[in-house]
Amino acid sequence: MMIKRLCIIGVGLIGGSLARALKAAGACEEIVGYGRSPEALDEALGLGVIDRAETDLARAVAGAEVVLLGVPVGAVEAVLEQLKPLLEPQTILSDVGSTKGSVVAAARAVFGTLPPRFIPGHPIAGTEQSGVAASFADLYQNRKVILTPGEDADPQALSLVREMWQTAGAEVCEMSVAHHDEVLAATSHLPHMLAFTLVDTLARLEDHDDIFRYAAGGFRDFTRIASSNPRMWHDICLHNRDALLLMLDRFTDELGQLRQSIAAGDGEAVLETFERAKAARDDYGDTHC
Ligand code: NAP
């Protein structure tokens, strides 16, 4: 596969890692990076992640075969608005946003429809770091990328976006927008809410110094993702609100039941919950996590 010119709007962890992977595979003739901050773009250039940096959007996207949005989901609509008069008819557009309903809604708000050459995507890969310095070429190796193309998606655009992610090492699958947002609310967005809330709750306890001093591996495993970018997660939870609220309600109910069992000294019920969870984690954990 060869993309003549790829333009990445927002060269951070996710966009930067894709650029590195495609460069390592020799899959792009030129990668152009666009961003708001010249310092961050200089860093991307210095690291060899991009070949050319542009802070002018028109210059950045001119002649691009593929334009990839690597920005936080809260910025997508404003970026699409700026892009609308600049996109050439043959340009393929894609994104990496963690929520897909909001991205498709943003595209509809700007273009009146989801353009056939806009293939929304979401790599199920990342770390709690952000910024181009944290990007690395292997991020997508053996990871999944979910594409949520519209019904009238252009087959050539879909196949090129699919191939681009496969070249970066990922396994690509397709899903409806609604299903994507439900699945990710459960597997990614809810756990991040729990980690952020747990750490915040403990940090505001009076004796929090001791609590963190004596925290062991389990605490570190469970709370690693609370170091993730707060602004990015602010955007994600507000942009997948409906699906996330359903999961939060479901989880709150279950936690309430566990609390009741503990309060009532109902060891049987407590044990049943833990045994079900352990069996599920042992079954699925190693193959899917
Ligand atoms: P990141 O490292 O912070 O990179 C975001 C990039 O977007 C930066 O280059 C930033 O550059 C640019 N940007 C930020 N706000 C912008 C705005 N308002 N307008 C234009 N550009 C803006 O974040 P990331 O982790 O790569 O995440 C990027 C996207 O990937 C998000 O949509 C996120 O939901 C999705 N995602 C993240 C992960 C993860 O684990 N991190 C996983 C899968 C998907 P400037 O500030 O210099 O403009």
mmCIF file of C-alpha atoms and ligand atoms in Angstrom, residues 10-14 35-37 40 70-73 75 79 96-98 122-123 125-127 130-131 229 232 236, ligand 1:
data_model
loop_
_atom_site.group_PDB
_atom_site.id
_atom_site.type_symbol
_atom_site.label_atom_id
_atom_site.label_comp_id
_atom_site.label_asym_id
_atom_site.label_seq_id
_atom_site.Cartn_x
_atom_site.Cartn_y
_atom_site.Cartn_z
ATOM 1 C CA GLY A 10 -3.474 16.707 15.532
ATOM 2 C CA VAL A 11 -0.140 14.892 15.721
ATOM 3 C CA GLY A 12 -0.360 13.535 19.261
ATOM 4 C CA LEU A 13 -0.077 10.039 20.712
ATOM 5 C CA ILE A 14 -2.581 8.454 18.339
ATOM 6 C CA GLY A 35 -1.557 21.505 14.613
ATOM 7 C CA ARG A 36 -2.231 24.666 16.547
ATOM 8 C CA SER A 37 1.081 24.765 18.303
ATOM 9 C CA ALA A 40 4.493 20.591 19.103
ATOM 10 C CA GLY A 70 -6.223 12.992 15.407
ATOM 11 C CA VAL A 71 -7.820 15.657 17.595
ATOM 12 C CA PRO A 72 -9.938 15.294 20.759
ATOM 13 C CA VAL A 73 -13.572 14.469 19.957
ATOM 14 C CA ALA A 75 -12.694 19.570 18.582
ATOM 15 C CA VAL A 79 -12.077 21.229 12.605
ATOM 16 C CA VAL A 96 -9.515 8.229 15.422
ATOM 17 C CA GLY A 97 -12.021 9.603 17.933
ATOM 18 C CA SER A 98 -13.026 7.425 20.879
ATOM 19 C CA HIS A 122 -11.285 4.206 16.331
ATOM 20 C CA PRO A 123 -8.070 2.355 17.187
ATOM 21 C CA ALA A 125 -5.068 1.087 21.494
ATOM 22 C CA GLY A 126 -3.496 3.798 23.553
ATOM 23 C CA THR A 127 -1.674 4.576 26.735
ATOM 24 C CA SER A 130 -0.406 11.969 25.422
ATOM 25 C CA GLY A 131 1.485 14.121 22.969
ATOM 26 C CA ASN A 229 -5.441 13.160 29.808
ATOM 27 C CA MET A 232 -9.547 14.183 26.455
ATOM 28 C CA ILE A 236 -15.212 11.475 25.666
HETATM 29 P P1 NAP B 1 -3.030 13.944 22.191
HETATM 30 O O1 NAP B 1 -1.787 13.169 22.299
HETATM 31 O O2 NAP B 1 -3.320 14.998 23.210
HETATM 32 O O3 NAP B 1 -3.075 14.602 20.740
HETATM 33 C C1 NAP B 1 -4.131 15.440 20.341
HETATM 34 C C2 NAP B 1 -3.672 16.313 19.200
HETATM 35 O O4 NAP B 1 -4.763 17.152 18.800
HETATM 36 C C3 NAP B 1 -2.524 17.220 19.586
HETATM 37 O O5 NAP B 1 -1.574 17.138 18.540
HETATM 38 C C4 NAP B 1 -3.128 18.617 19.644
HETATM 39 O O6 NAP B 1 -2.176 19.519 19.122
HETATM 40 C C5 NAP B 1 -4.355 18.523 18.739
HETATM 41 N N1 NAP B 1 -5.481 19.316 19.250
HETATM 42 C C6 NAP B 1 -5.950 19.346 20.520
HETATM 43 N N2 NAP B 1 -7.034 20.150 20.600
HETATM 44 C C7 NAP B 1 -7.242 20.633 19.348
HETATM 45 C C8 NAP B 1 -8.186 21.519 18.801
HETATM 46 N N3 NAP B 1 -9.127 22.077 19.561
HETATM 47 N N4 NAP B 1 -8.105 21.789 17.494
HETATM 48 C C9 NAP B 1 -7.130 21.242 16.727
HETATM 49 N N5 NAP B 1 -6.206 20.379 17.207
HETATM 50 C C10 NAP B 1 -6.261 20.092 18.494
HETATM 51 O O7 NAP B 1 -4.313 12.997 22.174
HETATM 52 P P2 NAP B 1 -4.417 11.493 21.653
HETATM 53 O O8 NAP B 1 -4.287 10.593 22.812
HETATM 54 O O9 NAP B 1 -3.558 11.319 20.461
HETATM 55 O O10 NAP B 1 -5.958 11.458 21.232
HETATM 56 C C11 NAP B 1 -6.382 11.938 19.990
HETATM 57 C C12 NAP B 1 -7.705 11.310 19.624
HETATM 58 O O11 NAP B 1 -7.560 9.885 19.675
HETATM 59 C C13 NAP B 1 -8.873 11.663 20.542
HETATM 60 O O12 NAP B 1 -10.005 11.896 19.773
HETATM 61 C C14 NAP B 1 -9.067 10.401 21.380
HETATM 62 O O13 NAP B 1 -10.427 10.253 21.734
HETATM 63 C C15 NAP B 1 -8.607 9.322 20.423
HETATM 64 N N6 NAP B 1 -8.065 8.103 21.055
HETATM 65 C C16 NAP B 1 -7.210 8.201 22.109
HETATM 66 C C17 NAP B 1 -6.702 7.048 22.678
HETATM 67 C C18 NAP B 1 -5.731 7.106 23.837
HETATM 68 O O14 NAP B 1 -5.559 6.133 24.557
HETATM 69 N N7 NAP B 1 -5.061 8.210 24.052
HETATM 70 C C19 NAP B 1 -7.051 5.792 22.156
HETATM 71 C C20 NAP B 1 -7.883 5.724 21.052
HETATM 72 C C21 NAP B 1 -8.395 6.896 20.504
HETATM 73 P P3 NAP B 1 -2.238 21.075 19.394
HETATM 74 O O15 NAP B 1 -2.734 21.237 20.810
HETATM 75 O O16 NAP B 1 -0.848 21.520 19.176
HETATM 76 O O17 NAP B 1 -3.172 21.596 18.374
#
